Coordinates of C-alpha atoms in Angstrom, one line a residue:
Chain A
G1 CA -21.8 117.4 63.3
A2 CA -20.0 120.3 61.9
V3 CA -20.8 121.4 58.4
V4 CA -18.5 122.5 55.6
S5 CA -19.9 124.1 52.6
Q6 CA -18.1 124.3 49.2
H7 CA -19.1 126.3 46.2
P8 CA -19.6 125.8 43.4
S9 CA -20.2 122.2 43.2
R10 CA -19.6 122.2 39.4
V11 CA -17.9 124.7 37.2
I12 CA -16.9 124.7 33.5
C13 CA -14.5 127.4 32.4
K14 CA -12.6 128.2 29.3
S15 CA -8.8 127.7 29.1
G16 CA -6.9 130.7 30.3
T17 CA -9.5 131.9 32.7
S18 CA -9.5 131.9 36.5
V19 CA -11.9 130.0 38.7
K20 CA -12.5 130.7 42.5
I21 CA -13.7 127.9 44.8
E22 CA -15.0 128.8 48.2
C23 CA -15.0 126.7 51.3
R24 CA -17.0 127.8 54.4
S25 CA -17.3 126.3 57.8
L26 CA -21.0 127.0 58.7
D27 CA -21.2 126.3 62.4
F28 CA -17.7 126.4 63.7
Q29 CA -14.5 128.5 63.3
A30 CA -11.7 126.9 61.5
T31 CA -8.2 128.3 61.8
T32 CA -6.9 125.8 59.5
M33 CA -8.5 124.3 56.3
F34 CA -7.1 121.9 53.8
W35 CA -7.3 121.7 50.0
Y36 CA -7.2 118.4 48.2
R37 CA -7.4 117.3 44.7
Q38 CA -8.6 114.1 43.5
F39 CA -7.8 112.7 40.1
P40 CA -10.2 110.1 38.4
K41 CA -10.1 106.7 40.2
K42 CA -7.3 108.0 42.5
S43 CA -7.2 109.1 46.1
L44 CA -7.2 112.5 47.5
M45 CA -3.9 114.4 47.4
L46 CA -3.3 117.2 49.7
M47 CA -2.5 120.4 47.9
A48 CA -2.0 122.9 50.6
T49 CA -2.9 123.9 54.1
S50 CA -4.7 127.2 54.6
N51 CA -4.1 129.2 57.7
E52 CA -6.3 132.0 58.7
G53 CA -4.4 135.2 58.5
S54 CA -1.2 133.8 57.1
K55 CA 0.2 132.4 54.0
A56 CA -0.8 128.9 52.9
T57 CA 1.6 126.1 53.1
Y58 CA 1.8 124.2 49.8
E59 CA 2.7 120.6 49.3
Q60 CA 5.8 119.7 47.2
G61 CA 5.0 120.0 43.6
V62 CA 2.0 122.2 43.9
E63 CA 2.4 125.6 42.2
K64 CA 1.5 128.4 44.6
D65 CA 1.1 130.9 41.9
K66 CA -1.2 128.6 40.0
F67 CA -3.3 127.6 43.0
L68 CA -3.9 130.8 45.1
I69 CA -5.2 130.3 48.5
N70 CA -6.8 133.0 50.7
H71 CA -8.0 132.4 54.2
A72 CA -9.2 135.8 55.2
S73 CA -11.5 134.9 58.0
L74 CA -12.1 132.0 60.5
T75 CA -15.0 130.6 58.4
L76 CA -13.9 131.1 54.8
S77 CA -11.0 129.8 52.6
T78 CA -10.9 130.2 48.9
L79 CA -8.9 128.4 46.2
T80 CA -8.4 130.3 43.0
V81 CA -7.1 128.2 40.0
T82 CA -5.4 130.9 37.8
S83 CA -5.0 130.7 34.0
A84 CA -6.7 127.3 34.1
H85 CA -5.8 124.7 31.5
P86 CA -7.5 121.3 30.7
E87 CA -5.0 119.4 32.8
D88 CA -6.3 121.3 35.9
S89 CA -9.7 119.7 35.4
S90 CA -10.3 117.7 38.5
F91 CA -12.2 117.3 41.6
Y92 CA -11.2 119.7 44.4
I93 CA -12.3 119.1 48.0
C94 CA -11.7 121.3 51.0
S95 CA -11.7 120.2 54.6
A96 CA -11.7 122.0 57.9
R97 CA -10.6 121.1 61.4
A98 CA -13.2 121.2 64.1
L99 CA -12.7 120.8 67.7
L100 CA -15.1 118.1 69.2
G101 CA -15.1 119.5 72.6
R102 CA -12.9 119.1 75.6
G103 CA -11.1 115.8 75.6
H104 CA -12.6 114.5 72.5
G105 CA -10.0 115.7 70.0
T106 CA -10.5 117.1 66.6
E107 CA -12.1 115.8 63.5
A108 CA -11.7 116.7 59.8
F109 CA -15.0 117.6 58.0
F110 CA -15.1 117.9 54.2
G111 CA -16.9 120.0 51.8
Q112 CA -19.0 118.4 49.0
G113 CA -16.2 119.0 46.5
T114 CA -16.1 121.0 43.2
R115 CA -15.8 119.4 39.9
L116 CA -13.7 121.7 37.6
T117 CA -13.8 121.1 33.9
V118 CA -11.6 123.3 31.8
V119 CA -12.4 123.4 28.0
Chain B
S1 CA 5.5 102.9 47.7
Q2 CA 2.3 104.3 49.1
E3 CA 2.3 105.6 52.7
L4 CA -1.3 104.2 53.1
E5 CA -2.3 101.1 51.4
Q6 CA -5.9 100.0 51.0
S7 CA -7.1 96.6 50.1
P8 CA -8.9 95.4 48.0
Q9 CA -8.9 98.1 45.3
S10 CA -12.3 97.1 44.3
L11 CA -14.9 94.7 45.5
I12 CA -18.1 93.3 44.2
V13 CA -20.4 91.5 46.7
Q14 CA -23.9 90.2 46.6
E15 CA -26.5 91.9 48.8
G16 CA -26.6 90.4 52.2
K17 CA -22.9 89.3 52.2
N18 CA -20.4 90.5 54.7
L19 CA -17.1 92.2 53.6
T20 CA -13.9 93.7 55.0
I21 CA -11.7 96.5 53.7
N22 CA -8.2 96.9 55.1
C23 CA -6.1 100.0 55.5
T24 CA -2.3 99.6 56.3
S25 CA 0.1 102.5 57.1
S26 CA 3.8 102.5 56.7
K27 CA 4.0 105.1 59.4
T28 CA 2.8 105.4 63.0
L29 CA -0.9 106.1 63.2
Y30 CA -2.1 108.9 65.5
G31 CA -5.5 108.7 64.2
L32 CA -7.4 106.7 61.5
Y33 CA -10.5 108.1 59.7
W34 CA -12.8 106.2 57.4
Y35 CA -14.9 108.0 54.8
K36 CA -17.3 107.0 52.1
Q37 CA -17.6 108.8 48.8
K38 CA -20.0 108.5 46.0
Y39 CA -18.2 109.3 42.7
G40 CA -17.9 113.0 42.1
E41 CA -19.3 113.9 45.5
G42 CA -17.8 114.9 48.8
L43 CA -16.7 112.7 51.6
I44 CA -19.1 111.4 54.3
F45 CA -17.4 110.8 57.6
L46 CA -17.9 107.3 59.0
M47 CA -15.7 106.9 61.9
M48 CA -12.5 108.0 63.7
L49 CA -10.3 105.7 65.6
Q50 CA -7.5 107.0 67.8
K51 CA -6.5 104.3 70.3
G52 CA -5.0 100.9 69.7
G53 CA -7.6 98.2 69.9
E54 CA -10.4 100.7 69.5
E55 CA -13.5 99.4 67.8
K56 CA -16.5 101.6 66.7
S57 CA -19.8 100.7 65.0
H58 CA -22.4 102.6 63.2
E59 CA -25.4 100.7 61.9
K60 CA -23.9 97.8 60.0
I61 CA -20.4 99.2 59.7
T62 CA -17.7 98.4 62.1
A63 CA -14.1 99.7 62.2
K64 CA -11.2 98.4 64.3
L65 CA -7.7 99.9 64.8
D66 CA -4.6 97.7 65.4
E67 CA -2.1 100.3 66.4
K68 CA 0.8 97.8 66.6
K69 CA 0.2 96.6 63.2
Q70 CA -0.4 100.2 62.0
Q71 CA -3.6 98.9 60.4
S72 CA -7.3 99.3 60.4
S73 CA -10.2 97.3 59.0
L74 CA -13.7 98.3 58.0
H75 CA -16.4 95.6 58.2
I76 CA -19.7 95.8 56.7
T77 CA -22.3 93.2 57.7
A78 CA -25.2 92.1 55.5
S79 CA -24.3 94.6 52.8
Q80 CA -27.0 96.6 51.0
P81 CA -27.0 98.5 47.7
S82 CA -26.9 101.8 49.7
H83 CA -23.4 100.7 50.9
A84 CA -22.0 101.0 47.3
G85 CA -19.4 103.7 46.8
I86 CA -15.8 104.4 47.4
Y87 CA -14.4 103.8 50.9
L88 CA -11.3 105.9 51.8
C89 CA -9.2 105.7 54.8
G90 CA -7.4 108.8 56.0
A91 CA -4.5 108.7 58.4
D92 CA -3.0 111.2 60.7
T93 CA 0.7 110.2 60.6
A94 CA 2.0 113.5 61.9
G95 CA 0.1 113.8 65.1
T96 CA -1.5 117.0 64.0
A97 CA -5.1 115.5 64.2
S98 CA -6.1 117.3 61.0
K99 CA -3.8 116.9 58.1
L100 CA -4.6 113.6 56.6
T101 CA -3.0 111.2 54.1
F102 CA -5.4 109.1 52.2
G103 CA -5.4 105.6 50.9
T104 CA -6.2 104.9 47.3
G105 CA -9.7 103.9 48.1
T106 CA -11.8 100.8 47.7
R107 CA -14.6 100.8 45.1
L108 CA -17.5 98.7 46.4
Q109 CA -20.3 97.4 44.3
V110 CA -23.3 95.6 45.9
T111 CA -25.2 93.4 43.4
L112 CA -28.8 92.2 43.9

């Protein structure tokens, strides 16, 4: 199946600094990628939809200036957590939509996630 | 209320026992995805169901979709310690086939 690579898998940063998380589709082109956040013992919450070549669409309650998304190519989307604070500590996961072939629809493939700890 | 309800929230079963996890949507289901996650790790795709009445199996895991009831079930036969983890259902309720809403997850423990 299609592979989505997310990097880094873990990052610890100081409060006030910015952190960039990368999401790459390795063997397919993804015009659309999605960024999710997972709180401890909670489900995934969609943060934003990343569209190649255009601005990301943010879900209600997600600060676009706080979570900068860039989808500069068909295989790469980045999420930058700016001026990180301890409450931003979380598990962030990206996913990309892949076509399964004619008549087989699409499927969402997920990266391995990034655990961000802000100290 | 949650758009996607999963039950039970947690489950402890003895190795070798069967178990079922349910996922119920408050909206029309255009697609239903089942994933497994080990804590702190990414999601592993298990199965995707799109048509009412559809049933898929992979090894000892079977998933069914009841479109009319807006519900899906995941059944594990003869559970093993390797089945332990968090099971998440993701639903396409917008017909976009990509933007998913997730259930709250079911934490499964398998005891020896």
